[in-house]
């Protein structure tokens, strides 16, 4: 091969590497936006669920019992604005209190219970969408070449948001039907 051919080959490889790097950077930027949008939706759903739980505890304390209503109101407030900074811990406490409620609550409007159940389901879906975006970001950033080229290395990896919402059996296939 002549030196001109080698030069042309090296230029072709450089152009391909630059095109791949630009494509990867664009994809990382889009994933970062996707994570931010998914977190915004998840945060809204978490706030909505905490507000509905606080409404239930304050408006229907007699039906729930004073002790349970006080606990529910406290964990709902903590989930809405966690003082410790650990949002997952606060949301897990709220989820446990909501799951501990009896199925039948006479005197509580069915509309409120339906809204609470829908908020819980929407929170689970928003959590799944957020964790999917985080997973995709992790997978792309942890490939060999993006790590080697230090693409987005100055940005922190987003964290997964894991709470006990009872939907893990659906996503992992665990349970009686999978066995």
Backbone as a printed PyTorch tensor [residue, N CA C, xyz], in Angstrom:
tensor([[[  0.8370,  -1.1760,   0.0000],
         [  0.0000,   0.0000,   0.0000],
         [  0.8860,   1.2450,   0.0000]],

        [[  0.4310,   2.2090,  -0.6850],
         [  1.1920,   3.4560,  -0.7760],
         [  0.8870,   4.3240,   0.4310]],

        [[  1.7390,   5.2940,   0.7250],
         [  1.5000,   6.1840,   1.8520],
         [  0.1820,   6.9600,   1.7140]],

        [[ -0.2100,   7.2890,   0.4950],
         [ -1.4830,   7.9850,   0.3010],
         [ -2.6620,   7.0980,   0.7030]],

        [[ -2.5720,   5.8180,   0.4020],
         [ -3.6360,   4.8860,   0.7690],
         [ -3.7330,   4.7570,   2.2870]],

        [[ -2.5870,   4.6870,   2.9640],
         [ -2.5790,   4.6130,   4.4230],
         [ -3.1810,   5.8810,   5.0290]],

        [[ -2.8340,   7.0200,   4.4550],
         [ -3.3590,   8.2870,   4.9360],
         [ -4.8740,   8.3590,   4.7520]],

        [[ -5.3350,   7.8860,   3.6000],
         [ -6.7700,   7.8560,   3.3290],
         [ -7.4950,   6.9000,   4.2800]],

        [[ -6.8920,   5.7550,   4.5430],
         [ -7.4780,   4.7900,   5.4770],
         [ -7.5390,   5.3700,   6.8960]],

        [[ -6.4630,   6.0250,   7.3300],
         [ -6.4290,   6.6380,   8.6630],
         [ -7.4750,   7.7450,   8.7670]],

        [[ -7.6430,   8.5300,   7.7070],
         [ -8.6500,   9.5920,   7.7120],
         [-10.0540,   8.9960,   7.7860]],

        [[-10.2890,   7.9000,   7.0860],
         [-11.5940,   7.2290,   7.1250],
         [-11.9120,   6.7040,   8.5170]],

        [[-10.9120,   6.0920,   9.1640],
         [-11.1070,   5.5760,  10.5210],
         [-11.3740,   6.7320,  11.4840]],

        [[-10.6470,   7.8420,  11.3310],
         [-10.8380,   9.0090,  12.1930],
         [-12.2440,   9.5840,  12.0120]],

        [[-12.7190,   9.6540,  10.7790],
         [-14.0670,  10.1650,  10.5280],
         [-15.1090,   9.2430,  11.1590]],

        [[-14.9340,   7.9320,  11.0250],
         [-15.8640,   6.9840,  11.6380],
         [-15.8700,   7.1070,  13.1640]],

        [[-14.6830,   7.2510,  13.7610],
         [-14.5880,   7.4070,  15.2110],
         [-15.2560,   8.7030,  15.6600]],

        [[-15.0430,   9.7770,  14.9280],
         [-15.6870,  11.0520,  15.2650],
         [-17.2060,  10.9660,  15.1080]],

        [[-17.6750,  10.2990,  14.0760],
         [-19.1210,  10.1530,  13.8680],
         [-19.7240,   9.3240,  14.9950]],

        [[-19.0640,   8.2370,  15.3770],
         [-19.5690,   7.4010,  16.4660],
         [-19.5750,   8.1820,  17.7810]],

        [[-18.5190,   8.9650,  18.0380],
         [-18.4490,   9.7570,  19.2690],
         [-19.5670,  10.7930,  19.3060]],

        [[-19.8110,  11.4630,  18.1860],
         [-20.8900,  12.4570,  18.1340],
         [-22.2480,  11.7870,  18.3480]],

        [[-22.4510,  10.6380,  17.7390],
         [-23.7140,   9.9020,  17.9180],
         [-23.8850,   9.4900,  19.3740]],

        [[-22.8240,   8.9980,  20.0050],
         [-22.8880,   8.5520,  21.3950],
         [-23.1400,   9.7340,  22.3290]],

        [[-22.4750,  10.8570,  22.0850],
         [-22.7080,  12.0390,  22.9110],
         [-24.1560,  12.5310,  22.7840]],

        [[-24.6880,  12.4970,  21.5670],
         [-26.0840,  12.8970,  21.3620],
         [-27.0150,  11.9580,  22.1140]],

        [[-26.7310,  10.6830,  22.0470],
         [-27.5670,   9.6970,  22.7470],
         [-27.4780,   9.8860,  24.2580]],

        [[-26.2700,  10.1470,  24.7680],
         [-26.1200,  10.3950,  26.2070],
         [-26.8760,  11.6500,  26.6360]],

        [[-26.8350,  12.6920,  25.8220],
         [-27.5550,  13.9240,  26.1310],
         [-29.0640,  13.6650,  26.1460]],

        [[-29.5350,  12.8870,  25.1920],
         [-30.9650,  12.5680,  25.1610],
         [-31.3760,  11.7080,  26.3580]],

        [[-30.5280,  10.7580,  26.7230],
         [-30.8270,   9.9280,  27.8920],
         [-30.8390,  10.7620,  29.1690]],

        [[-29.9520,  11.7260,  29.2560],
         [-29.9360,  12.6080,  30.4210],
         [-31.2480,  13.3920,  30.5150]],

        [[-31.7390,  13.8650,  29.3930],
         [-33.0260,  14.5560,  29.3720],
         [-34.1690,  13.6160,  29.7160]],

        [[-34.0810,  12.3870,  29.2190],
         [-35.1210,  11.3910,  29.5150],
         [-35.1710,  11.0750,  31.0090]],

        [[-33.9950,  10.9650,  31.6300],
         [-33.9380,  10.7100,  33.0740],
         [-34.5440,  11.8900,  33.8320]],

        [[-34.2120,  13.1040,  33.4240],
         [-34.7400,  14.2930,  34.1070],
         [-36.2600,  14.3710,  33.9790]],

        [[-36.7870,  14.1030,  32.7820],
         [-38.2440,  14.1420,  32.5960],
         [-38.9250,  13.0290,  33.3900]],

        [[-38.3300,  11.8380,  33.3960],
         [-38.9120,  10.7170,  34.1370],
         [-38.8880,  11.0010,  35.6400]],

        [[-37.8150,  11.6390,  36.1300],
         [-37.7590,  11.9760,  37.5530],
         [-38.8270,  13.0100,  37.8940]],

        [[-39.0450,  13.9680,  37.0110],
         [-40.0570,  14.9880,  37.2470],
         [-41.4440,  14.3490,  37.3760]],

        [[-41.7540,  13.4120,  36.5000],
         [-43.0460,  12.7180,  36.5640],
         [-43.1310,  11.8780,  37.8350]],

        [[-42.0600,  11.1660,  38.1580],
         [-42.0530,  10.3350,  39.3620],
         [-42.2230,  11.1950,  40.6060]],

        [[-41.5370,  12.3080,  40.6770],
         [-41.6520,  13.1970,  41.8240],
         [-43.0860,  13.7120,  41.9660]],

        [[-43.7100,  14.0570,  40.8520],
         [-45.0970,  14.5190,  40.8770],
         [-46.0160,  13.4210,  41.4090]],

        [[-45.8140,  12.1950,  40.9350],
         [-46.6570,  11.0740,  41.3930],
         [-46.4460,  10.7810,  42.8710]],

        [[-45.2030,  10.8850,  43.3420],
         [-44.9250,  10.6570,  44.7610],
         [-45.5760,  11.7340,  45.6190]],

        [[-45.5060,  12.9870,  45.1770],
         [-46.1390,  14.0810,  45.9110],
         [-47.6570,  13.8950,  45.9440]],

        [[-48.2260,  13.4590,  44.8190],
         [-49.6700,  13.2460,  44.7390],
         [-50.1090,  12.1510,  45.7140]],

        [[-49.3560,  11.0570,  45.7500],
         [-49.7050,   9.9610,  46.6540],
         [-49.5990,  10.3990,  48.1090]],

        [[-48.5560,  11.1590,  48.4480],
         [-48.3870,  11.6420,  49.8200],
         [-49.5140,  12.5970,  50.2030]],

        [[-49.9310,  13.4600,  49.2790],
         [-51.0180,  14.3980,  49.5610],
         [-52.3380,  13.6630,  49.7850]],

        [[-52.6090,  12.6510,  48.9610],
         [-53.8440,  11.8830,  49.1360],
         [-53.8420,  11.1190,  50.4560]],

        [[-52.6850,  10.5650,  50.8330],
         [-52.5910,   9.8490,  52.1080],
         [-52.7820,  10.8140,  53.2780]],

        [[-52.2090,  12.0090,  53.1700],
         [-52.3880,  13.0040,  54.2310],
         [-53.8480,  13.4300,  54.3240]],

        [[-54.5100,  13.5900,  53.1790],
         [-55.9420,  13.9210,  53.1790],
         [-56.7610,  12.8240,  53.8600]],

        [[-56.4480,  11.5930,  53.5260],
         [-57.1580,  10.4690,  54.1370],
         [-56.9720,  10.4810,  55.6480]],

        [[-55.7370,  10.7030,  56.0970],
         [-55.4560,  10.6810,  57.5330],
         [-56.1040,  11.8460,  58.2690]],

        [[-56.1300,  13.0160,  57.6580],
         [-56.6760,  14.1730,  58.3760],
         [-58.2010,  14.2490,  58.3100]],

        [[-58.7890,  13.8550,  57.1880],
         [-60.2340,  13.9740,  57.0380],
         [-61.0140,  12.7880,  57.5960]],

        [[-60.3590,  11.6510,  57.7430],
         [-61.0720,  10.4420,  58.1810],
         [-60.3270,   9.7440,  59.3240]],

        [[-59.8640,  10.5490,  60.2750],
         [-59.1140,  10.0010,  61.4090],
         [-59.9720,   9.0810,  62.2670]],

        [[-61.2500,   9.3920,  62.3810],
         [-62.1290,   8.5660,  63.2130],
         [-62.2870,   7.1700,  62.6240]],

        [[-62.3560,   7.0720,  61.3080],
         [-62.5170,   5.7670,  60.6560],
         [-61.2300,   4.9490,  60.7700]],

        [[-60.0880,   5.6350,  60.6130],
         [-58.8000,   4.9330,  60.6590],
         [-58.3680,   4.5840,  62.0750]],

        [[-58.8310,   5.3570,  63.0190],
         [-58.3280,   5.2320,  64.3830],
         [-57.2690,   6.3120,  64.5760]],

        [[-57.2760,   6.9280,  65.7380],
         [-56.3830,   8.0720,  65.9750],
         [-54.9090,   7.6920,  65.8180]],

        [[-54.5240,   6.5300,  66.3370],
         [-53.1190,   6.1100,  66.2780],
         [-52.6680,   5.9010,  64.8280]],

        [[-53.4610,   5.1660,  64.0760],
         [-53.1190,   4.9020,  62.6760],
         [-53.1600,   6.1890,  61.8520]],

        [[-54.1420,   7.0470,  62.1080],
         [-54.2500,   8.3140,  61.3780],
         [-53.0490,   9.2090,  61.6660]],

        [[-52.5960,   9.2410,  62.9010],
         [-51.4160,  10.0390,  63.2660],
         [-50.1720,   9.5070,  62.5620]],

        [[-50.0060,   8.1820,  62.5840],
         [-48.8470,   7.5870,  61.8960],
         [-48.8930,   7.8570,  60.3990]],

        [[-50.0710,   7.6770,  59.7930],
         [-50.2180,   7.8830,  58.3590],
         [-49.9410,   9.3390,  57.9870]],

        [[-50.4350,  10.2510,  58.7940],
         [-50.2000,  11.6730,  58.5250],
         [-48.7160,  12.0140,  58.6460]],

        [[-48.0520,  11.4400,  59.6490],
         [-46.6230,  11.7120,  59.8490],
         [-45.7870,  11.1640,  58.6870]],

        [[-46.0550,   9.9300,  58.2690],
         [-45.2480,   9.3620,  57.1720],
         [-45.5890,  10.0190,  55.8440]],

        [[-46.8380,  10.4690,  55.6740],
         [-47.2040,  11.1800,  54.4470],
         [-46.4860,  12.5200,  54.3790]],

        [[-46.4090,  13.2080,  55.4980],
         [-45.6860,  14.4800,  55.5380],
         [-44.1950,  14.2550,  55.2720]],

        [[-43.6400,  13.2320,  55.8760],
         [-42.2070,  12.9160,  55.6760],
         [-41.9380,  12.5220,  54.2240]],

        [[-42.8520,  11.7890,  53.6100],
         [-42.6690,  11.3990,  52.2130],
         [-42.7720,  12.6080,  51.2880]],

        [[-43.6140,  13.5610,  51.6590],
         [-43.7510,  14.7680,  50.8440],
         [-42.5140,  15.6450,  50.8990]],

        [[-41.9250,  15.7500,  52.0670],
         [-40.7150,  16.5600,  52.2570],
         [-39.7810,  15.8320,  53.2140]],

        [[-39.0110,  14.8670,  52.7180],
         [-38.1500,  14.0920,  53.6280],
         [-37.0620,  14.9650,  54.2630]],

        [[-36.9980,  14.9300,  55.5930],
         [-35.9860,  15.7130,  56.3170],
         [-34.6310,  15.0490,  56.2400]],

        [[-34.6120,  13.7380,  56.1960],
         [-33.3430,  13.0140,  56.2110],
         [-32.6750,  12.9930,  54.8450]],

        [[-33.4090,  13.3340,  53.8030],
         [-32.8480,  13.3050,  52.4580],
         [-32.9880,  11.9440,  51.7940]],

        [[-33.4400,  10.9580,  52.5350],
         [-33.6030,   9.6210,  51.9640],
         [-35.0590,   9.4480,  51.5300]],

        [[-35.3170,   9.7820,  50.3020],
         [-36.6790,   9.7550,  49.7690],
         [-37.2100,   8.3290,  49.7210]],

        [[-36.3520,   7.3840,  49.3640],
         [-36.7930,   5.9880,  49.2530],
         [-37.2670,   5.4550,  50.5990]],

        [[-36.5470,   5.7810,  51.6630],
         [-36.9220,   5.3180,  53.0010],
         [-38.2790,   5.9000,  53.4090]],

        [[-38.4650,   7.1910,  53.1280],
         [-39.7390,   7.8310,  53.4660],
         [-40.8890,   7.2450,  52.6430]],

        [[-40.6470,   6.9840,  51.3640],
         [-41.6940,   6.4030,  50.5220],
         [-41.9960,   4.9640,  50.9170]],

        [[-40.9930,   4.2240,  51.3550],
         [-41.2280,   2.8610,  51.8270],
         [-42.0960,   2.8690,  53.0780]],

        [[-41.8380,   3.8110,  53.9770],
         [-42.6610,   3.9060,  55.1970],
         [-44.1060,   4.2370,  54.8370]],

        [[-44.3020,   5.1610,  53.8980],
         [-45.6610,   5.5060,  53.4670],
         [-46.3340,   4.3030,  52.8020]],

        [[-45.6120,   3.6120,  51.9530],
         [-46.1670,   2.4310,  51.2890],
         [-46.5850,   1.3530,  52.2730]],

        [[-45.7640,   1.1260,  53.3010],
         [-46.1160,   0.1220,  54.3240],
         [-47.3770,   0.5300,  55.0780]],

        [[-47.4900,   1.8110,  55.4050],
         [-48.6960,   2.2750,  56.1090],
         [-49.9360,   2.1390,  55.2310]],

        [[-49.8050,   2.4570,  53.9550],
         [-50.9560,   2.3380,  53.0500],
         [-51.3550,   0.8760,  52.8440]],

        [[-50.3670,  -0.0150,  52.7420],
         [-50.6950,  -1.4350,  52.5720],
         [-51.2770,  -2.0400,  53.8430]],

        [[-51.0040,  -1.4300,  55.0040],
         [-51.5260,  -1.9420,  56.2720],
         [-52.9840,  -1.5280,  56.5040]],

        [[-53.4940,  -0.6090,  55.6740],
         [-54.8870,  -0.1990,  55.8320],
         [-55.8120,  -1.3560,  55.4810]],

        [[-56.9240,  -1.4720,  56.1960],
         [-57.8790,  -2.5340,  55.8490],
         [-58.5000,  -2.2720,  54.4720]],

        [[-58.9330,  -3.3330,  53.8390],
         [-59.5280,  -3.2080,  52.5010],
         [-60.8340,  -2.4290,  52.5560]],

        [[-61.5870,  -2.6050,  53.6030],
         [-62.8690,  -1.9190,  53.7640],
         [-62.7050,  -0.8000,  54.7870]],

        [[-62.9870,   0.4150,  54.3690],
         [-62.9700,   1.5590,  55.2710],
         [-64.3320,   2.2520,  55.1930]],

        [[-65.2960,   1.8060,  56.0070],
         [-66.6320,   2.4160,  55.9510],
         [-66.5540,   3.8830,  56.3630]],

        [[-67.2480,   4.7170,  55.6210],
         [-67.2520,   6.1410,  55.9250],
         [-66.2540,   6.9360,  55.0990]],

        [[-65.3310,   6.2500,  54.4400],
         [-64.3720,   6.9310,  53.5660],
         [-64.9460,   6.8910,  52.1600]],

        [[-65.0320,   8.0310,  51.4910],
         [-65.5940,   8.0420,  50.1400],
         [-64.8260,   7.1140,  49.1970]],

        [[-65.5620,   6.3970,  48.4000],
         [-64.9320,   5.4680,  47.4510],
         [-64.0350,   6.2260,  46.4740]],

        [[-64.4050,   7.4700,  46.1670],
         [-63.6040,   8.2840,  45.2510],
         [-62.1860,   8.4870,  45.7870]],

        [[-62.0560,   8.7580,  47.0930],
         [-60.7440,   8.9690,  47.6990],
         [-59.9180,   7.6920,  47.6670]],

        [[-60.5560,   6.5580,  47.9790],
         [-59.8290,   5.2810,  47.9420],
         [-59.4060,   4.9240,  46.5180]],

        [[-60.2710,   5.2300,  45.5510],
         [-59.9360,   4.9620,  44.1500],
         [-58.7810,   5.8450,  43.6960]],

        [[-58.8330,   7.1270,  44.0750],
         [-57.7460,   8.0420,  43.7120],
         [-56.4310,   7.5980,  44.3330]],

        [[-56.4900,   7.1140,  45.5630],
         [-55.2810,   6.6430,  46.2390],
         [-54.7170,   5.4070,  45.5470]],

        [[-55.5830,   4.4790,  45.1640],
         [-55.1310,   3.2800,  44.4480],
         [-54.5580,   3.6410,  43.0820]],

        [[-55.2020,   4.5780,  42.3820],
         [-54.6940,   5.0100,  41.0830],
         [-53.3580,   5.7290,  41.2240]],

        [[-53.2290,   6.5550,  42.2610],
         [-51.9610,   7.2580,  42.4910],
         [-50.8440,   6.2590,  42.7750]],

        [[-51.1680,   5.2110,  43.5100],
         [-50.1770,   4.1820,  43.8060],
         [-49.7500,   3.4560,  42.5270]],

        [[-50.7150,   3.1220,  41.6750],
         [-50.3900,   2.4420,  40.4190],
         [-49.5920,   3.3570,  39.4880]],

        [[-49.9790,   4.6280,  39.4160],
         [-49.2460,   5.5700,  38.5620],
         [-47.8350,   5.7960,  39.0790]],

        [[-47.6690,   5.8030,  40.3980],
         [-46.3360,   5.9340,  40.9730],
         [-45.4740,   4.7340,  40.5780]],

        [[-46.0610,   3.5540,  40.6000],
         [-45.3160,   2.3560,  40.1930],
         [-44.8970,   2.4160,  38.7380]],

        [[-45.7820,   2.8850,  37.8730],
         [-45.4320,   3.0240,  36.4580],
         [-44.3590,   4.0900,  36.2540]],

        [[-44.4980,   5.2130,  36.9420],
         [-43.4940,   6.2820,  36.8170],
         [-42.1380,   5.8020,  37.3130]],

        [[-42.1500,   5.0040,  38.3800],
         [-40.8870,   4.4460,  38.8930],
         [-40.2590,   3.5260,  37.8600]],

        [[-41.0680,   2.7280,  37.1920],
         [-40.5400,   1.8360,  36.1570],
         [-39.9320,   2.6120,  34.9930]],

        [[-40.6430,   3.6570,  34.5390],
         [-40.1130,   4.4730,  33.4460],
         [-38.8050,   5.1530,  33.8490]],

        [[-38.7540,   5.6700,  35.0710],
         [-37.5300,   6.3160,  35.5460],
         [-36.3840,   5.3100,  35.6180]],

        [[-36.6440,   4.1480,  36.2200],
         [-35.5800,   3.1470,  36.3450],
         [-35.1400,   2.6120,  34.9870]],

        [[-36.0490,   2.5400,  34.0170],
         [-35.6620,   2.1500,  32.6520],
         [-34.7060,   3.1700,  32.0460]],

        [[-35.0030,   4.4470,  32.2450],
         [-34.1260,   5.5000,  31.7170],
         [-32.7610,   5.4610,  32.3990]],

        [[-32.7490,   5.2210,  33.7030],
         [-31.4920,   5.1240,  34.4410],
         [-30.6940,   3.9140,  33.9620]],

        [[-31.3840,   2.7830,  33.7500],
         [-30.7050,   1.5760,  33.2670],
         [-30.0730,   1.8080,  31.9000]],

        [[-30.8130,   2.4320,  30.9920],
         [-30.2770,   2.7050,  29.6590],
         [-29.0580,   3.6180,  29.7270]],

        [[-29.1080,   4.6020,  30.6110],
         [-27.9630,   5.5010,  30.7830],
         [-26.7570,   4.7400,  31.3230]],

        [[-26.9880,   3.9020,  32.3220],
         [-25.8900,   3.1020,  32.8840],
         [-25.2790,   2.2000,  31.8180]],

        [[-26.1300,   1.5360,  31.0520],
         [-25.6130,   0.6080,  30.0380],
         [-24.7380,   1.3240,  29.0140]],

        [[-25.1760,   2.4830,  28.5540],
         [-24.3930,   3.1990,  27.5470],
         [-23.1150,   3.7770,  28.1450]],

        [[-23.2020,   4.3390,  29.3300],
         [-22.0090,   4.9640,  29.9070],
         [-20.9830,   3.9540,  30.3930]],

        [[-21.3960,   2.7400,  30.6530],
         [-20.4590,   1.7430,  31.1580],
         [-19.8690,   0.8570,  30.0620]],

        [[-20.2280,   1.1150,  28.7890],
         [-19.5560,   0.4200,  27.6910],
         [-18.0780,   0.7950,  27.6750]],

        [[-17.2830,  -0.0280,  27.0420],
         [-15.8350,   0.1670,  27.0390],
         [-15.4280,   1.5000,  26.4040]],

        [[-15.8960,   1.8050,  25.2050],
         [-15.4390,   3.0070,  24.5090],
         [-15.9100,   4.3100,  25.1540]],

        [[-17.1570,   4.4410,  25.5800],
         [-17.5070,   5.6790,  26.2910],
         [-16.6970,   5.8810,  27.5730]],

        [[-16.3840,   4.7880,  28.2730],
         [-15.5370,   4.9010,  29.4660],
         [-14.1250,   5.3020,  29.0780]],

        [[-13.5910,   4.6770,  28.0200],
         [-12.2370,   4.9580,  27.5660],
         [-12.0990,   6.4090,  27.1060]],

        [[-13.0940,   6.8970,  26.3820],
         [-13.0680,   8.2780,  25.8990],
         [-13.5870,   9.2720,  26.9430]],

        [[-14.0340,   8.7570,  28.0990],
         [-14.5280,   9.5660,  29.2120],
         [-15.6890,  10.4620,  28.7920]],

        [[-16.6120,   9.9030,  28.0090],
         [-17.7950,  10.6460,  27.5860],
         [-18.7390,  10.7910,  28.7780]],

        [[-19.1140,  11.9830,  29.1030],
         [-19.9850,  12.3210,  30.2370],
         [-19.3730,  11.8850,  31.5620]],

        [[-18.0560,  11.7760,  31.6190],
         [-17.4040,  11.3160,  32.8470],
         [-17.5340,  12.3310,  33.9740]],

        [[-17.7340,  13.6010,  33.6350],
         [-17.8520,  14.6200,  34.6720],
         [-19.2430,  14.6610,  35.2950]],

        [[-20.1830,  13.9410,  34.7190],
         [-21.5500,  13.9210,  35.2510],
         [-21.7420,  12.6610,  36.1010]],

        [[-22.4590,  12.8030,  37.2110],
         [-22.6940,  11.6120,  38.0450],
         [-23.6970,  10.6710,  37.3730]],

        [[-23.5090,   9.3940,  37.6190],
         [-24.4880,   8.4180,  37.1290],
         [-25.7860,   8.5880,  37.9180]],

        [[-26.9210,   8.5680,  37.2520],
         [-28.1830,   8.6820,  37.9990],
         [-28.4080,   7.4330,  38.8460]],

        [[-29.1110,   7.6130,  39.9550],
         [-29.4050,   6.5080,  40.8690],
         [-30.7490,   5.8900,  40.5310]],

        [[-30.8350,   4.6010,  40.7310],
         [-32.1130,   3.9120,  40.6150],
         [-32.9960,   4.3320,  41.7910]],

        [[-34.3010,   4.2890,  41.6070],
         [-35.2460,   4.6010,  42.6800],
         [-36.0130,   3.3300,  42.9790]],

        [[-35.6970,   2.7190,  44.1030],
         [-36.3140,   1.4420,  44.4610],
         [-37.1310,   1.5910,  45.7270]],

        [[-38.4030,   1.3190,  45.6020],
         [-39.2980,   1.3150,  46.7520],
         [-40.0950,   0.0230,  46.7390]],

        [[-40.6300,  -0.3060,  47.8880],
         [-41.4660,  -1.5010,  48.0170],
         [-42.8750,  -1.1320,  47.5780]],

        [[-43.1990,  -1.4060,  46.3280],
         [-44.5520,  -1.0810,  45.8690],
         [-45.3290,  -2.3090,  45.4370]],

        [[-44.7360,  -3.4820,  45.5820],
         [-45.4510,  -4.7040,  45.2440],
         [-45.4960,  -5.0000,  43.7600]],

        [[-44.8590,  -4.1810,  42.9370],
         [-44.8870,  -4.4050,  41.4980],
         [-43.6650,  -5.1780,  40.9970]],

        [[-42.7180,  -5.4770,  41.8760],
         [-41.5190,  -6.1870,  41.4510],
         [-41.8410,  -7.5820,  40.9300]],

        [[-42.8430,  -8.2240,  41.4980],
         [-43.2140,  -9.5670,  41.0390],
         [-43.6950,  -9.5300,  39.5970]],

        [[-44.2930,  -8.4280,  39.1990],
         [-44.7760,  -8.3010,  37.8230],
         [-43.6040,  -8.1770,  36.8600]],

        [[-42.5900,  -7.3810,  37.2410],
         [-41.4800,  -7.1230,  36.3290],
         [-40.4620,  -8.2470,  36.3070]],

        [[-40.2880,  -8.9880,  37.4140],
         [-39.2860, -10.0330,  37.4440],
         [-39.8590, -11.4010,  37.0580]],

        [[-41.1530, -11.4940,  37.0350],
         [-41.7650, -12.7740,  36.6930],
         [-41.8520, -13.7160,  37.8790]],

        [[-41.5320, -13.2250,  39.0630],
         [-41.6020, -14.0560,  40.2610],
         [-43.0680, -14.2550,  40.6380]],

        [[-43.2940, -15.2570,  41.3890],
         [-44.6610, -15.4990,  41.8500],
         [-45.1290, -16.8700,  41.4390]],

        [[-46.3350, -17.2240,  41.8290],
         [-46.8410, -18.5760,  41.5860],
         [-46.9510, -18.9140,  40.0920]],

        [[-47.2750, -17.9470,  39.2590],
         [-47.4540, -18.2510,  37.8320],
         [-46.1350, -18.5540,  37.1360]],

        [[-45.0250, -18.0120,  37.6640],
         [-43.7360, -18.1980,  37.0160],
         [-43.0840, -19.5100,  37.3950]],

        [[-43.6010, -20.1470,  38.4040],
         [-42.9330, -21.3770,  38.8840],
         [-43.3710, -22.5900,  38.1780]]])
